[in-house]
Amino acid sequence: MSEPVHEALAAARLVDHHCHGVVIDGLDRTDFESLLTEGAAWPGISPFDSPVGVAVRRHCAPLLDLPRHAAPDAYLARRAELGPQEVNRRFLTAAGTDVFCVDTGYAPERLTTPVELAAAAGGTAYEIVRLEGVAEAVAARGVGPDAYADEFRAAALEAVGRPGVVAVKSVAAYRTGFDLDPARPSDAEVTRAAADWLAHGGRLADPVLVRHLLWTAVDLGLPLQLHTGFGDSDIRMHRVDPTHLTDWLHLTAGTIPVLLLHCWPYQRQAAYLAAVFEQVYLDVGLTLHHVGPARSRAILAEALEITPFRKLLYSSDAYGVAEFHLLGALSFRRGLAALLQERVDADELSLPDALRVVAWTSGDNARRLYGLPALSPVPPGERD
Amino acid sequence: MSEPVHEALAAARLVDHHCHGVVIDGLDRTDFESLLTEGAAWPGISPFDSPVGVAVRRHCAPLLDLPRHAAPDAYLARRAELGPQEVNRRFLTAAGTDVFCVDTGYAPERLTTPVELAAAAGGTAYEIVRLEGVAEAVAARGVGPDAYADEFRAAALEAVGRPGVVAVKSVAAYRTGFDLDPARPSDAEVTRAAADWLAHGGRLADPVLVRHLLWTAVDLGLPLQLHTGFGDSDIRMHRVDPTHLTDWLHLTAGTIPVLLLHCWPYQRQAAYLAAVFEQVYLDVGLTLHHVGPARSRAILAEALEITPFRKLLYSSDAYGVAEFHLLGALSFRRGLAALLQERVDADELSLPDALRVVAWTSGDNARRLYGLPALSPVPPGERD
Amino acid sequence: MSEPVHEALAAARLVDHHCHGVVIDGLDRTDFESLLTEGAAWPGISPFDSPVGVAVRRHCAPLLDLPRHAAPDAYLARRAELGPQEVNRRFLTAAGTDVFCVDTGYAPERLTTPVELAAAAGGTAYEIVRLEGVAEAVAARGVGPDAYADEFRAAALEAVGRPGVVAVKSVAAYRTGFDLDPARPSDAEVTRAAADWLAHGGRLADPVLVRHLLWTAVDLGLPLQLHTGFGDSDIRMHRVDPTHLTDWLHLTAGTIPVLLLHCWPYQRQAAYLAAVFEQVYLDVGLTLHHVGPARSRAILAEALEITPFRKLLYSSDAYGVAEFHLLGALSFRRGLAALLQERVDADELSLPDALRVVAWTSGDNARRLYGLPALSPVPPGERD
């Protein structure tokens, strides 16, 4: 049977609208296993023995010239033998991703720059500026509470003015969750909160300053990516249901696009917001590679239950290991293809409509939203 | 392969226990697209390019003598050519619905009356009284805070005394959400809250008055329909999880039936309540046509995971366009048929049991609950 | 087609790490129907007309020498004819369960002891101590507020020192929900709360004392089973999302294993916690027999989306009727087999990996966690 939707998705050149770099150095077993999981590598419970580990052994091993389902030891040995540069090149090339929008604000390991990442894949790099990082850099270099708001804004403006920057991002989900007063804080409130934060240090997690950061994003005018749902143990999951943002979305309607990232297990809640707010978009990145191709179709089916087809984007949210840049793409392609092809086969969807959904979600929605060229040259020399 | 469950559901005469009228006038593209979505018709993002739009083009176009998957322009042109009366007649007839229980409390457009709606379908009309509308009408005609409770009760009693009224409805979900003090408010509390509301005007959204409204429903003694979950951007989704009603359900056990409408994405939470509270029933109306036949089976499967089979009802919650009265019915029939037939084929369910589930959910549960006759005559001349 | 995963699961000797005894006496229709549901037997709505009732008639009737899908009357008549001892023996034997970890803290009916239960199945019994029961027994025999903490601890230590006790359990979900201050309460706080409780009586539901109970579990050092999600109408579902425990899990990391029981409809939230906290494990017991084999695969698929395969356990949470000990086992075997076999058939999972997942989840994970022998003798003479 010819399966034109599968073929279209297999051939699609993806825009990965939210991902991270890959680790430059070689990884020993502990390092690699730590990067495989949002948890940690625990004694007796290898991250290889999980859905993502199974997916890596199934889909990534052949790209290292190993049989499908290769054992972890063989996998790691071959990975070490080839060396990080060759491994990354193989996975990034196989991902079939044309455009990488890279969040450069989280890098506990030594990572590729956006340009290095894209170059290994033969693609184009853009950058996402993480606003918490900008605020914390302002605090780190020393600023008075009265000057905090202005200096944060100036630093954010400078950051987004760099070539290749197409969006900002917030990890408010990790810092306070979304159950925030939706209103823009007053100058006095910000100064007071800044005084407290600057006196005590630490990462930016004050609810007033997180609100201020979100409203600063509105002023910047670029699309805002918001971590939503799934992440590491630093998340309080019940506080990151994106529908807690409803009042804020009402207040900011008509300003900037808001991109809900990851979303699982709140993909239906995110879909609801995308269906009723013009400015809301979503993806199920991060989730896609953690559940693997065996389950990505089910997640996408929930994410698409009521989502307008111009509102779903692709992202991998891959971090650290290029396996995830590949797996995210593979899970997206196979899950969406299975979903759409079944509807075409049941005559619930026409083939031309299915192919439009493929084109939109795999890249056109992101290109339109971020103002990317249809086939863009590598932007000159940005570095995180 | 003979598929007796599909046949039984295709032939079932439905009781649509919660729906609205259809717009009487012709609709231009903007009007029609606005009615297609719980959002709005946004520039560059046509509601036709969404699951519900795809379902309309697939399943409604043939009833307008168009090919399946007709383009939006062709669809709208043919719709205009036939005119609203003929269009409505075609879809309403094709829905195969015998009984329409019509919520008459929401009509920003000029809509058919219940009798007009049912007549176009060859069915019978009943009416659902929206209690917020009654309360707001009392306020609008002028009442003192001391008299509010009595006048609201009197107006509600009068409204439910009209011929053909079988239930009341509350949109507390839209006004406060369900995280309310479950206790009946005291007279003094109601007077105080009424004083405040009547002084400031606006729609009824005071938590004390919303509680008072729900307890007034208990006094009226008719089944109470509660909007739950999915709706437009006026919902705060995290506040309309129906399990927030648990304490209130304990306090009101043994009084009135409570019908949880729509429920998505909380269909499992609604199912839990239906499984543990005698008075709780549910449907997945509104959701059914928004997700379409391609996904209604998945939603129904979740809604039925633990729900007693006498507790699920059918509704379309169609509003404005008769396409939705048809699509809701079609999505229900096909989704439930696929679900039950698969279980029969796997010998997990006997065919006689499957057919009983069909009879119950498609009409008998509603007929029993609302005290409808098995084959009822058109009630005399009610008009909202 | 040979289906090795189905065969492996059909043959697996299960560890049921959380269940209850069965009623010793004969059951009339009302008693039996009451035990079939987490609700009650309501007029006109038989619990037989629900997913669990359908599953009982399909899968349990043949073990009573009746045809599949036998009518409720025939089922109950044959059940009465055989008598409770023979009925229990048939279902418990057919369940294929080797090890029963029995919660002895809830017994409104006259139930089998763990040894009696296991003996009827030819298996081994262990015991789970319900800490609320221990605390309430301390209160019932009279204790001063100052002595409460010490006496509760002493009683708990004594209870877990009995032979065959392998874990403790808390029903904090029923008493307060999980939205608790995560910190260990001070001695003064406990004394004050105990004074209040001991003066007023009733079951233990004070938030300070529930917190104190959970921290006492940490001190005891045994695995802690936590009721999560689905249960009777005494649950406030929105308060038992296990992610509300996140701060407490951070504070208690490195101490005791925490086993999230049942979890539905929060199986994804539970999976998230199991993926990011070393000490967290989960099962979908109780849910399995209520949804039946027709739907257990879907629930397990969600529970396993990101769960490490060493973190999922099997339990029935069967209570009262031995039908549930069988149905839980059957739903687990069939649901997991369908899930894994499909992945093997699609080459998403290797057969050896699938068989390892079978071995782990059906028993090895529980054996390792509770320190059970690979093939354990019946422990000497414990009685609840």
mmCIF file of C-alpha atoms in Angstrom, chain B residues 179 241 243-247 250 268-269 271-279 281 298 301-302 304-311 339 342-343 346-350 353 356 360 368, chain C residues 37-40 42-45 49-51 54-55 57-59 68-69 230-239 264-268 290-295 298-299 302 334:
data_model
loop_
_atom_site.group_PDB
_atom_site.id
_atom_site.type_symbol
_atom_site.label_atom_id
_atom_site.label_comp_id
_atom_site.label_asym_id
_atom_site.label_seq_id
_atom_site.Cartn_x
_atom_site.Cartn_y
_atom_site.Cartn_z
ATOM 1 C CA ASP B 179 -14.457 25.839 43.866
ATOM 2 C CA ASP B 241 -13.017 20.296 37.081
ATOM 3 C CA THR B 243 -14.714 17.073 41.254
ATOM 4 C CA HIS B 244 -14.600 20.479 42.949
ATOM 5 C CA LEU B 245 -18.331 19.880 43.402
ATOM 6 C CA THR B 246 -17.809 16.800 45.580
ATOM 7 C CA ASP B 247 -18.763 18.416 48.888
ATOM 8 C CA HIS B 250 -22.586 15.103 49.309
ATOM 9 C CA ARG B 268 -12.680 10.849 33.562
ATOM 10 C CA GLN B 269 -13.338 13.054 36.569
ATOM 11 C CA ALA B 271 -17.108 9.516 35.110
ATOM 12 C CA TYR B 272 -15.757 9.106 38.623
ATOM 13 C CA LEU B 273 -18.535 11.291 40.009
ATOM 14 C CA ALA B 274 -21.149 9.385 38.011
ATOM 15 C CA ALA B 275 -19.771 6.122 39.387
ATOM 16 C CA VAL B 276 -19.880 7.146 43.046
ATOM 17 C CA PHE B 277 -22.833 9.563 43.309
ATOM 18 C CA GLU B 278 -26.299 8.225 42.557
ATOM 19 C CA GLN B 279 -27.522 11.593 41.296
ATOM 20 C CA TYR B 281 -24.962 11.780 35.049
ATOM 21 C CA ALA B 298 -11.484 7.944 22.032
ATOM 22 C CA ALA B 301 -13.930 5.414 25.661
ATOM 23 C CA GLU B 302 -12.527 7.598 28.432
ATOM 24 C CA LEU B 304 -17.145 5.204 29.745
ATOM 25 C CA GLU B 305 -14.125 3.706 31.497
ATOM 26 C CA ILE B 306 -15.978 3.379 34.791
ATOM 27 C CA THR B 307 -19.336 5.060 34.107
ATOM 28 C CA PRO B 308 -22.409 2.942 34.770
ATOM 29 C CA PHE B 309 -24.153 2.517 31.414
ATOM 30 C CA ARG B 310 -27.326 4.113 32.723
ATOM 31 C CA LYS B 311 -25.409 7.292 33.519
ATOM 32 C CA LEU B 339 -16.268 1.225 20.732
ATOM 33 C CA GLU B 342 -14.950 -3.815 18.951
ATOM 34 C CA ARG B 343 -15.826 -5.168 22.371
ATOM 35 C CA ALA B 346 -13.425 -9.371 21.018
ATOM 36 C CA ASP B 347 -16.141 -11.137 23.034
ATOM 37 C CA GLU B 348 -15.639 -8.682 25.901
ATOM 38 C CA LEU B 349 -19.289 -7.658 25.653
ATOM 39 C CA SER B 350 -22.272 -9.673 24.476
ATOM 40 C CA ASP B 353 -25.616 -6.070 26.262
ATOM 41 C CA ARG B 356 -28.924 -2.338 25.679
ATOM 42 C CA TRP B 360 -29.940 3.458 27.133
ATOM 43 C CA ARG B 368 -36.256 8.164 32.249
ATOM 44 C CA THR C 37 -18.908 -0.712 42.888
ATOM 45 C CA GLU C 38 -17.074 2.182 44.495
ATOM 46 C CA GLY C 39 -20.501 3.805 44.601
ATOM 47 C CA ALA C 40 -23.476 1.863 45.926
ATOM 48 C CA TRP C 42 -28.795 2.319 43.495
ATOM 49 C CA PRO C 43 -32.424 1.646 42.618
ATOM 50 C CA GLY C 44 -32.744 0.998 38.902
ATOM 51 C CA ILE C 45 -29.015 1.148 38.229
ATOM 52 C CA ASP C 49 -24.668 -2.634 34.172
ATOM 53 C CA SER C 50 -21.253 -1.055 34.272
ATOM 54 C CA PRO C 51 -17.839 -1.906 32.859
ATOM 55 C CA VAL C 54 -19.781 -6.668 32.274
ATOM 56 C CA ALA C 55 -16.245 -7.894 32.970
ATOM 57 C CA ARG C 57 -20.126 -11.659 33.749
ATOM 58 C CA ARG C 58 -17.701 -12.224 30.884
ATOM 59 C CA HIS C 59 -14.618 -13.463 32.674
ATOM 60 C CA ARG C 68 -19.744 -16.207 29.211
ATOM 61 C CA HIS C 69 -21.917 -13.111 29.760
ATOM 62 C CA PHE C 230 -9.674 6.636 42.288
ATOM 63 C CA GLY C 231 -11.710 5.503 45.282
ATOM 64 C CA ASP C 232 -15.169 5.977 46.724
ATOM 65 C CA SER C 233 -17.115 9.218 47.155
ATOM 66 C CA ASP C 234 -15.068 10.075 50.215
ATOM 67 C CA ILE C 235 -12.243 11.166 47.888
ATOM 68 C CA ARG C 236 -11.971 14.780 46.765
ATOM 69 C CA MET C 237 -10.345 13.894 43.487
ATOM 70 C CA HIS C 238 -8.799 17.288 42.783
ATOM 71 C CA ARG C 239 -6.865 17.061 46.065
ATOM 72 C CA TRP C 264 -6.264 6.864 37.803
ATOM 73 C CA PRO C 265 -7.078 9.454 36.443
ATOM 74 C CA TYR C 266 -3.649 10.770 37.440
ATOM 75 C CA GLN C 267 -1.601 7.891 35.986
ATOM 76 C CA ARG C 268 0.414 10.333 33.878
ATOM 77 C CA HIS C 290 -13.089 -1.488 37.221
ATOM 78 C CA VAL C 291 -12.266 -0.799 33.582
ATOM 79 C CA GLY C 292 -11.803 -4.468 32.722
ATOM 80 C CA PRO C 293 -9.649 -6.103 30.047
ATOM 81 C CA ALA C 294 -11.442 -4.054 27.366
ATOM 82 C CA ARG C 295 -9.723 -0.919 28.595
ATOM 83 C CA ALA C 298 -5.236 2.023 27.381
ATOM 84 C CA ILE C 299 -4.689 2.787 31.071
ATOM 85 C CA GLU C 302 -0.691 6.014 29.725
ATOM 86 C CA ARG C 334 -4.135 -8.936 28.892
#
